[in-house]
């Protein structure tokens, strides 16, 4: 059997300028196995699980314990990809000590190979402390959903020149702090290209245009499990899993009602 490639933060960093790569979120064992089998190098246990899995309206209520449980399920499934655990709201903002302790729990209990946290220059000291203590960090700037209240909603970021300048400074600060890659969420494609050219670590875009080094999507959006009206412009639906499930459910309901299930084939004699 061929040896399995084990993706690490430094291998992903080394993809910069060499090859474009696709990443995806996963929150459960089954989906994570599929993502891993498809040879995606990075799987993010995103705090978007608050909406995708738990029915919250935002990521803000997601707890550290929920993230740890889902990270552990994903880690049990994955053999090759780098599993990144997303640090939830208020699990790293309070102090460097808090961030270190909680990121440590992601590694020990969640089995992850790296953590992600939101924010630019403001988070640089925290990120340096994590990296110096052996925990690789994925940065995240642009639309940062944990700051939804302050940003005033889900809006494209960096359209004004002063915002674009700030994002450029943030990307450079993250690179200096030691992140292995940076998620760019919801910025104009021109700014996505500019930020990608400005740093020596890969950018991973979600609504940041085609020039980023990698791309990431939320798995439920990409599989067609999110209602079409709730899907942002940057999503491409690569399948219609929701429609297939609905069809299967109707068939099951009708066959039970009409006595066609279970048939002989599903019965013991
Ligand atoms: O939580 C998440 O899924 C994310 C991605 C959108 C990058 O942060």
PDB file of N, CA, C and O in Angstrom, residues 125-187:
ATOM      1  N   UNK A 125       0.418  39.250  18.796  1.00  0.00           N
ATOM      2  CA  UNK A 125       1.149  38.754  19.978  1.00  0.00           C
ATOM      3  C   UNK A 125       0.642  37.374  20.392  1.00  0.00           C
ATOM      4  O   UNK A 125       1.423  36.494  20.761  1.00  0.00           O
ATOM      5  N   UNK A 126      -0.667  37.205  20.347  1.00  0.00           N
ATOM      6  CA  UNK A 126      -1.252  35.903  20.711  1.00  0.00           C
ATOM      7  C   UNK A 126      -0.752  34.824  19.764  1.00  0.00           C
ATOM      8  O   UNK A 126      -0.354  33.727  20.189  1.00  0.00           O
ATOM      9  N   UNK A 127      -0.754  35.148  18.464  1.00  0.00           N
ATOM     10  CA  UNK A 127      -0.329  34.151  17.461  1.00  0.00           C
ATOM     11  C   UNK A 127       1.150  33.789  17.672  1.00  0.00           C
ATOM     12  O   UNK A 127       1.522  32.613  17.651  1.00  0.00           O
ATOM     13  N   UNK A 128       1.981  34.809  17.926  1.00  0.00           N
ATOM     14  CA  UNK A 128       3.400  34.527  18.170  1.00  0.00           C
ATOM     15  C   UNK A 128       3.551  33.576  19.351  1.00  0.00           C
ATOM     16  O   UNK A 128       4.327  32.611  19.296  1.00  0.00           O
ATOM     17  N   UNK A 129       2.794  33.818  20.417  1.00  0.00           N
ATOM     18  CA  UNK A 129       2.899  32.959  21.607  1.00  0.00           C
ATOM     19  C   UNK A 129       2.493  31.521  21.267  1.00  0.00           C
ATOM     20  O   UNK A 129       3.153  30.563  21.691  1.00  0.00           O
ATOM     21  N   UNK A 130       1.431  31.351  20.488  1.00  0.00           N
ATOM     22  CA  UNK A 130       0.991  29.993  20.126  1.00  0.00           C
ATOM     23  C   UNK A 130       2.053  29.298  19.285  1.00  0.00           C
ATOM     24  O   UNK A 130       2.436  28.151  19.564  1.00  0.00           O
ATOM     25  N   UNK A 131       2.540  30.018  18.270  1.00  0.00           N
ATOM     26  CA  UNK A 131       3.520  29.403  17.356  1.00  0.00           C
ATOM     27  C   UNK A 131       4.799  29.058  18.124  1.00  0.00           C
ATOM     28  O   UNK A 131       5.356  27.967  17.968  1.00  0.00           O
ATOM     29  N   UNK A 132       5.246  29.963  19.001  1.00  0.00           N
ATOM     30  CA  UNK A 132       6.473  29.687  19.766  1.00  0.00           C
ATOM     31  C   UNK A 132       6.300  28.499  20.711  1.00  0.00           C
ATOM     32  O   UNK A 132       7.268  27.881  21.121  1.00  0.00           O
ATOM     33  N   UNK A 133       5.065  28.207  21.051  1.00  0.00           N
ATOM     34  CA  UNK A 133       4.810  27.058  21.923  1.00  0.00           C
ATOM     35  C   UNK A 133       4.392  25.823  21.129  1.00  0.00           C
ATOM     36  O   UNK A 133       3.832  24.871  21.681  1.00  0.00           O
ATOM     37  N   UNK A 134       4.645  25.850  19.832  1.00  0.00           N
ATOM     38  CA  UNK A 134       4.491  24.639  19.027  1.00  0.00           C
ATOM     39  C   UNK A 134       3.107  24.416  18.443  1.00  0.00           C
ATOM     40  O   UNK A 134       2.802  23.297  18.009  1.00  0.00           O
ATOM     41  N   UNK A 135       2.272  25.450  18.439  1.00  0.00           N
ATOM     42  CA  UNK A 135       0.925  25.272  17.872  1.00  0.00           C
ATOM     43  C   UNK A 135       0.801  26.114  16.598  1.00  0.00           C
ATOM     44  O   UNK A 135       0.733  27.351  16.665  1.00  0.00           O
ATOM     45  N   UNK A 136       0.788  25.463  15.424  1.00  0.00           N
ATOM     46  CA  UNK A 136       0.657  26.224  14.180  1.00  0.00           C
ATOM     47  C   UNK A 136      -0.691  26.952  14.111  1.00  0.00           C
ATOM     48  O   UNK A 136      -1.713  26.442  14.595  1.00  0.00           O
ATOM     49  N   UNK A 137      -0.652  28.139  13.496  1.00  0.00           N
ATOM     50  CA  UNK A 137      -1.865  28.972  13.449  1.00  0.00           C
ATOM     51  C   UNK A 137      -2.198  29.361  12.006  1.00  0.00           C
ATOM     52  O   UNK A 137      -1.330  29.777  11.235  1.00  0.00           O
ATOM     53  N   UNK A 138      -3.491  29.233  11.695  1.00  0.00           N
ATOM     54  CA  UNK A 138      -4.056  29.735  10.440  1.00  0.00           C
ATOM     55  C   UNK A 138      -4.732  31.065  10.769  1.00  0.00           C
ATOM     56  O   UNK A 138      -5.584  31.117  11.667  1.00  0.00           O
ATOM     57  N   UNK A 139      -4.334  32.141  10.073  1.00  0.00           N
ATOM     58  CA  UNK A 139      -4.960  33.456  10.319  1.00  0.00           C
ATOM     59  C   UNK A 139      -6.276  33.579   9.552  1.00  0.00           C
ATOM     60  O   UNK A 139      -6.599  32.739   8.703  1.00  0.00           O
ATOM     61  N   UNK A 140      -7.021  34.621   9.841  1.00  0.00           N
ATOM     62  CA  UNK A 140      -8.316  34.829   9.172  1.00  0.00           C
ATOM     63  C   UNK A 140      -8.641  36.324   9.224  1.00  0.00           C
ATOM     64  O   UNK A 140      -8.846  36.863  10.320  1.00  0.00           O
ATOM     65  N   UNK A 141      -8.648  36.966   8.057  1.00  0.00           N
ATOM     66  CA  UNK A 141      -8.991  38.396   8.005  1.00  0.00           C
ATOM     67  C   UNK A 141     -10.022  38.643   6.902  1.00  0.00           C
ATOM     68  O   UNK A 141     -10.350  37.750   6.131  1.00  0.00           O
ATOM     69  N   UNK A 142     -10.483  39.900   6.825  1.00  0.00           N
ATOM     70  CA  UNK A 142     -11.556  40.259   5.889  1.00  0.00           C
ATOM     71  C   UNK A 142     -12.850  40.243   6.673  1.00  0.00           C
ATOM     72  O   UNK A 142     -12.958  40.868   7.743  1.00  0.00           O
ATOM     73  N   UNK A 143     -13.824  39.488   6.190  1.00  0.00           N
ATOM     74  CA  UNK A 143     -15.064  39.323   6.957  1.00  0.00           C
ATOM     75  C   UNK A 143     -14.798  38.282   8.045  1.00  0.00           C
ATOM     76  O   UNK A 143     -14.564  37.106   7.747  1.00  0.00           O
ATOM     77  N   UNK A 144     -14.779  38.733   9.268  1.00  0.00           N
ATOM     78  CA  UNK A 144     -14.505  37.833  10.394  1.00  0.00           C
ATOM     79  C   UNK A 144     -15.807  37.714  11.195  1.00  0.00           C
ATOM     80  O   UNK A 144     -16.175  38.625  11.945  1.00  0.00           O
ATOM     81  N   UNK A 145     -16.529  36.573  11.019  1.00  0.00           N
ATOM     82  CA  UNK A 145     -17.892  36.489  11.555  1.00  0.00           C
ATOM     83  C   UNK A 145     -17.989  36.672  13.072  1.00  0.00           C
ATOM     84  O   UNK A 145     -19.048  37.067  13.562  1.00  0.00           O
ATOM     85  N   UNK A 146     -16.905  36.434  13.809  1.00  0.00           N
ATOM     86  CA  UNK A 146     -16.995  36.652  15.260  1.00  0.00           C
ATOM     87  C   UNK A 146     -17.093  38.149  15.596  1.00  0.00           C
ATOM     88  O   UNK A 146     -17.438  38.512  16.722  1.00  0.00           O
ATOM     89  N   UNK A 147     -16.772  39.017  14.619  1.00  0.00           N
ATOM     90  CA  UNK A 147     -16.898  40.472  14.845  1.00  0.00           C
ATOM     91  C   UNK A 147     -18.123  41.027  14.113  1.00  0.00           C
ATOM     92  O   UNK A 147     -18.181  42.228  13.814  1.00  0.00           O
ATOM     93  N   UNK A 148     -19.070  40.144  13.837  1.00  0.00           N
ATOM     94  CA  UNK A 148     -20.264  40.515  13.079  1.00  0.00           C
ATOM     95  C   UNK A 148     -20.933  41.781  13.609  1.00  0.00           C
ATOM     96  O   UNK A 148     -21.330  42.668  12.866  1.00  0.00           O
ATOM     97  N   UNK A 149     -21.040  41.856  14.942  1.00  0.00           N
ATOM     98  CA  UNK A 149     -21.737  42.995  15.564  1.00  0.00           C
ATOM     99  C   UNK A 149     -21.008  44.288  15.241  1.00  0.00           C
ATOM    100  O   UNK A 149     -21.613  45.317  14.966  1.00  0.00           O
ATOM    101  N   UNK A 150     -19.675  44.234  15.257  1.00  0.00           N
ATOM    102  CA  UNK A 150     -18.874  45.432  15.020  1.00  0.00           C
ATOM    103  C   UNK A 150     -18.824  45.767  13.521  1.00  0.00           C
ATOM    104  O   UNK A 150     -18.849  46.934  13.139  1.00  0.00           O
ATOM    105  N   UNK A 151     -18.831  44.742  12.688  1.00  0.00           N
ATOM    106  CA  UNK A 151     -18.770  44.972  11.230  1.00  0.00           C
ATOM    107  C   UNK A 151     -20.125  45.412  10.680  1.00  0.00           C
ATOM    108  O   UNK A 151     -20.215  45.905   9.558  1.00  0.00           O
ATOM    109  N   UNK A 152     -21.175  45.179  11.466  1.00  0.00           N
ATOM    110  CA  UNK A 152     -22.522  45.606  11.051  1.00  0.00           C
ATOM    111  C   UNK A 152     -23.182  44.652  10.065  1.00  0.00           C
ATOM    112  O   UNK A 152     -24.054  45.053   9.303  1.00  0.00           O
ATOM    113  N   UNK A 153     -22.754  43.389  10.018  1.00  0.00           N
ATOM    114  CA  UNK A 153     -23.417  42.390   9.163  1.00  0.00           C
ATOM    115  C   UNK A 153     -22.432  41.714   8.233  1.00  0.00           C
ATOM    116  O   UNK A 153     -21.237  42.023   8.248  1.00  0.00           O
ATOM    117  N   UNK A 154     -22.979  40.768   7.450  1.00  0.00           N
ATOM    118  CA  UNK A 154     -22.135  40.023   6.502  1.00  0.00           C
ATOM    119  C   UNK A 154     -21.950  40.873   5.244  1.00  0.00           C
ATOM    120  O   UNK A 154     -22.790  40.853   4.351  1.00  0.00           O
ATOM    121  N   UNK A 155     -20.846  41.650   5.203  1.00  0.00           N
ATOM    122  CA  UNK A 155     -20.630  42.558   4.069  1.00  0.00           C
ATOM    123  C   UNK A 155     -19.235  42.335   3.496  1.00  0.00           C
ATOM    124  O   UNK A 155     -18.317  41.985   4.242  1.00  0.00           O
ATOM    125  N   UNK A 156     -19.093  42.644   2.215  1.00  0.00           N
ATOM    126  CA  UNK A 156     -17.765  42.593   1.601  1.00  0.00           C
ATOM    127  C   UNK A 156     -16.869  43.608   2.310  1.00  0.00           C
ATOM    128  O   UNK A 156     -17.284  44.743   2.569  1.00  0.00           O
ATOM    129  N   UNK A 157     -15.659  43.199   2.640  1.00  0.00           N
ATOM    130  CA  UNK A 157     -14.724  44.053   3.375  1.00  0.00           C
ATOM    131  C   UNK A 157     -13.631  44.589   2.436  1.00  0.00           C
ATOM    132  O   UNK A 157     -13.285  43.926   1.459  1.00  0.00           O
ATOM    133  N   UNK A 158     -13.096  45.766   2.775  1.00  0.00           N
ATOM    134  CA  UNK A 158     -11.927  46.266   2.049  1.00  0.00           C
ATOM    135  C   UNK A 158     -12.258  46.994   0.767  1.00  0.00           C
ATOM    136  O   UNK A 158     -11.397  47.143  -0.098  1.00  0.00           O
ATOM    137  N   UNK A 159     -13.488  47.456   0.634  1.00  0.00           N
ATOM    138  CA  UNK A 159     -13.838  48.197  -0.595  1.00  0.00           C
ATOM    139  C   UNK A 159     -13.280  49.613  -0.547  1.00  0.00           C
ATOM    140  O   UNK A 159     -12.901  50.169  -1.570  1.00  0.00           O
ATOM    141  N   UNK A 160     -13.225  50.204   0.657  1.00  0.00           N
ATOM    142  CA  UNK A 160     -12.693  51.566   0.775  1.00  0.00           C
ATOM    143  C   UNK A 160     -11.169  51.487   0.879  1.00  0.00           C
ATOM    144  O   UNK A 160     -10.642  50.542   1.518  1.00  0.00           O
ATOM    145  N   UNK A 161     -10.456  52.485   0.284  1.00  0.00           N
ATOM    146  CA  UNK A 161      -8.986  52.415   0.280  1.00  0.00           C
ATOM    147  C   UNK A 161      -8.394  52.261   1.680  1.00  0.00           C
ATOM    148  O   UNK A 161      -7.448  51.498   1.881  1.00  0.00           O
ATOM    149  N   UNK A 162      -8.991  52.953   2.686  1.00  0.00           N
ATOM    150  CA  UNK A 162      -8.389  52.851   4.036  1.00  0.00           C
ATOM    151  C   UNK A 162      -8.602  51.450   4.627  1.00  0.00           C
ATOM    152  O   UNK A 162      -7.754  50.942   5.369  1.00  0.00           O
ATOM    153  N   UNK A 163      -9.724  50.813   4.266  1.00  0.00           N
ATOM    154  CA  UNK A 163      -9.965  49.428   4.740  1.00  0.00           C
ATOM    155  C   UNK A 163      -8.974  48.469   4.071  1.00  0.00           C
ATOM    156  O   UNK A 163      -8.445  47.561   4.708  1.00  0.00           O
ATOM    157  N   UNK A 164      -8.755  48.702   2.772  1.00  0.00           N
ATOM    158  CA  UNK A 164      -7.820  47.839   2.033  1.00  0.00           C
ATOM    159  C   UNK A 164      -6.417  47.971   2.620  1.00  0.00           C
ATOM    160  O   UNK A 164      -5.708  46.977   2.813  1.00  0.00           O
ATOM    161  N   UNK A 165      -6.026  49.192   2.956  1.00  0.00           N
ATOM    162  CA  UNK A 165      -4.708  49.436   3.568  1.00  0.00           C
ATOM    163  C   UNK A 165      -4.590  48.698   4.893  1.00  0.00           C
ATOM    164  O   UNK A 165      -3.563  48.109   5.218  1.00  0.00           O
ATOM    165  N   UNK A 166      -5.673  48.755   5.665  1.00  0.00           N
ATOM    166  CA  UNK A 166      -5.652  48.082   6.980  1.00  0.00           C
ATOM    167  C   UNK A 166      -5.514  46.571   6.799  1.00  0.00           C
ATOM    168  O   UNK A 166      -4.754  45.901   7.498  1.00  0.00           O
ATOM    169  N   UNK A 167      -6.207  46.035   5.799  1.00  0.00           N
ATOM    170  CA  UNK A 167      -6.120  44.586   5.571  1.00  0.00           C
ATOM    171  C   UNK A 167      -4.724  44.181   5.106  1.00  0.00           C
ATOM    172  O   UNK A 167      -4.219  43.117   5.486  1.00  0.00           O
ATOM    173  N   UNK A 168      -4.101  45.057   4.327  1.00  0.00           N
ATOM    174  CA  UNK A 168      -2.725  44.790   3.889  1.00  0.00           C
ATOM    175  C   UNK A 168      -1.796  44.751   5.107  1.00  0.00           C
ATOM    176  O   UNK A 168      -0.965  43.847   5.252  1.00  0.00           O
ATOM    177  N   UNK A 169      -1.975  45.719   5.998  1.00  0.00           N
ATOM    178  CA  UNK A 169      -1.149  45.760   7.222  1.00  0.00           C
ATOM    179  C   UNK A 169      -1.440  44.529   8.087  1.00  0.00           C
ATOM    180  O   UNK A 169      -0.518  43.923   8.678  1.00  0.00           O
ATOM    181  N   UNK A 170      -2.703  44.132   8.146  1.00  0.00           N
ATOM    182  CA  UNK A 170      -3.073  42.942   8.936  1.00  0.00           C
ATOM    183  C   UNK A 170      -2.410  41.683   8.379  1.00  0.00           C
ATOM    184  O   UNK A 170      -1.883  40.855   9.128  1.00  0.00           O
ATOM    185  N   UNK A 171      -2.461  41.535   7.052  1.00  0.00           N
ATOM    186  CA  UNK A 171      -1.875  40.335   6.424  1.00  0.00           C
ATOM    187  C   UNK A 171      -0.379  40.288   6.731  1.00  0.00           C
ATOM    188  O   UNK A 171       0.167  39.229   7.074  1.00  0.00           O
ATOM    189  N   UNK A 172       0.286  41.449   6.630  1.00  0.00           N
ATOM    190  CA  UNK A 172       1.735  41.476   6.892  1.00  0.00           C
ATOM    191  C   UNK A 172       2.020  41.166   8.365  1.00  0.00           C
ATOM    192  O   UNK A 172       2.975  40.456   8.696  1.00  0.00           O
ATOM    193  N   UNK A 173       1.168  41.680   9.255  1.00  0.00           N
ATOM    194  CA  UNK A 173       1.364  41.426  10.699  1.00  0.00           C
ATOM    195  C   UNK A 173       1.184  39.932  11.004  1.00  0.00           C
ATOM    196  O   UNK A 173       1.925  39.354  11.812  1.00  0.00           O
ATOM    197  N   UNK A 174       0.218  39.305  10.349  1.00  0.00           N
ATOM    198  CA  UNK A 174       0.000  37.859  10.575  1.00  0.00           C
ATOM    199  C   UNK A 174       1.194  37.056  10.073  1.00  0.00           C
ATOM    200  O   UNK A 174       1.652  36.113  10.734  1.00  0.00           O
ATOM    201  N   UNK A 175       1.686  37.439   8.908  1.00  0.00           N
ATOM    202  CA  UNK A 175       2.850  36.723   8.366  1.00  0.00           C
ATOM    203  C   UNK A 175       4.024  36.837   9.345  1.00  0.00           C
ATOM    204  O   UNK A 175       4.674  35.844   9.673  1.00  0.00           O
ATOM    205  N   UNK A 176       4.243  38.049   9.832  1.00  0.00           N
ATOM    206  CA  UNK A 176       5.368  38.279  10.759  1.00  0.00           C
ATOM    207  C   UNK A 176       5.167  37.500  12.063  1.00  0.00           C
ATOM    208  O   UNK A 176       6.115  36.987  12.659  1.00  0.00           O
ATOM    209  N   UNK A 177       3.915  37.382  12.481  1.00  0.00           N
ATOM    210  CA  UNK A 177       3.635  36.670  13.742  1.00  0.00           C
ATOM    211  C   UNK A 177       3.840  35.169  13.602  1.00  0.00           C
ATOM    212  O   UNK A 177       3.942  34.453  14.589  1.00  0.00           O
ATOM    213  N   UNK A 178       3.877  34.677  12.353  1.00  0.00           N
ATOM    214  CA  UNK A 178       4.218  33.263  12.156  1.00  0.00           C
ATOM    215  C   UNK A 178       3.102  32.354  11.691  1.00  0.00           C
ATOM    216  O   UNK A 178       3.246  31.128  11.778  1.00  0.00           O
ATOM    217  N   UNK A 179       1.999  32.909  11.163  1.00  0.00           N
ATOM    218  CA  UNK A 179       0.936  32.014  10.657  1.00  0.00           C
ATOM    219  C   UNK A 179       1.482  31.216   9.467  1.00  0.00           C
ATOM    220  O   UNK A 179       2.381  31.666   8.772  1.00  0.00           O
ATOM    221  N   UNK A 180       0.890  30.027   9.234  1.00  0.00           N
ATOM    222  CA  UNK A 180       1.357  29.233   8.076  1.00  0.00           C
ATOM    223  C   UNK A 180       0.513  29.530   6.844  1.00  0.00           C
ATOM    224  O   UNK A 180       0.908  29.199   5.717  1.00  0.00           O
ATOM    225  N   UNK A 181      -0.632  30.171   7.011  1.00  0.00           N
ATOM    226  CA  UNK A 181      -1.495  30.563   5.886  1.00  0.00           C
ATOM    227  C   UNK A 181      -2.542  31.534   6.438  1.00  0.00           C
ATOM    228  O   UNK A 181      -2.713  31.649   7.671  1.00  0.00           O
ATOM    229  N   UNK A 182      -3.219  32.225   5.523  1.00  0.00           N
ATOM    230  CA  UNK A 182      -4.217  33.228   5.954  1.00  0.00           C
ATOM    231  C   UNK A 182      -5.514  33.027   5.170  1.00  0.00           C
ATOM    232  O   UNK A 182      -5.500  33.028   3.931  1.00  0.00           O
ATOM    233  N   UNK A 183      -6.623  32.852   5.893  1.00  0.00           N
ATOM    234  CA  UNK A 183      -7.943  32.843   5.241  1.00  0.00           C
ATOM    235  C   UNK A 183      -8.324  34.294   4.948  1.00  0.00           C
ATOM    236  O   UNK A 183      -8.252  35.156   5.825  1.00  0.00           O
ATOM    237  N   UNK A 184      -8.732  34.548   3.701  1.00  0.00           N
ATOM    238  CA  UNK A 184      -9.257  35.867   3.306  1.00  0.00           C
ATOM    239  C   UNK A 184     -10.726  35.680   3.003  1.00  0.00           C
ATOM    240  O   UNK A 184     -11.072  34.969   2.049  1.00  0.00           O
ATOM    241  N   UNK A 185     -11.579  36.292   3.809  1.00  0.00           N
ATOM    242  CA  UNK A 185     -13.012  36.070   3.596  1.00  0.00           C
ATOM    243  C   UNK A 185     -13.675  37.336   3.067  1.00  0.00           C
ATOM    244  O   UNK A 185     -13.556  38.412   3.669  1.00  0.00           O
ATOM    245  N   UNK A 186     -14.377  37.181   1.948  1.00  0.00           N
ATOM    246  CA  UNK A 186     -15.260  38.220   1.420  1.00  0.00           C
ATOM    247  C   UNK A 186     -14.565  39.561   1.211  1.00  0.00           C
ATOM    248  O   UNK A 186     -14.899  40.551   1.868  1.00  0.00           O
ATOM    249  N   UNK A 187     -13.610  39.569   0.317  1.00  0.00           N
ATOM    250  CA  UNK A 187     -12.982  40.830  -0.096  1.00  0.00           C
ATOM    251  C   UNK A 187     -13.045  40.891  -1.622  1.00  0.00           C
ATOM    252  O   UNK A 187     -13.130  39.846  -2.283  1.00  0.00           O
TER     253      UNK A 187
END
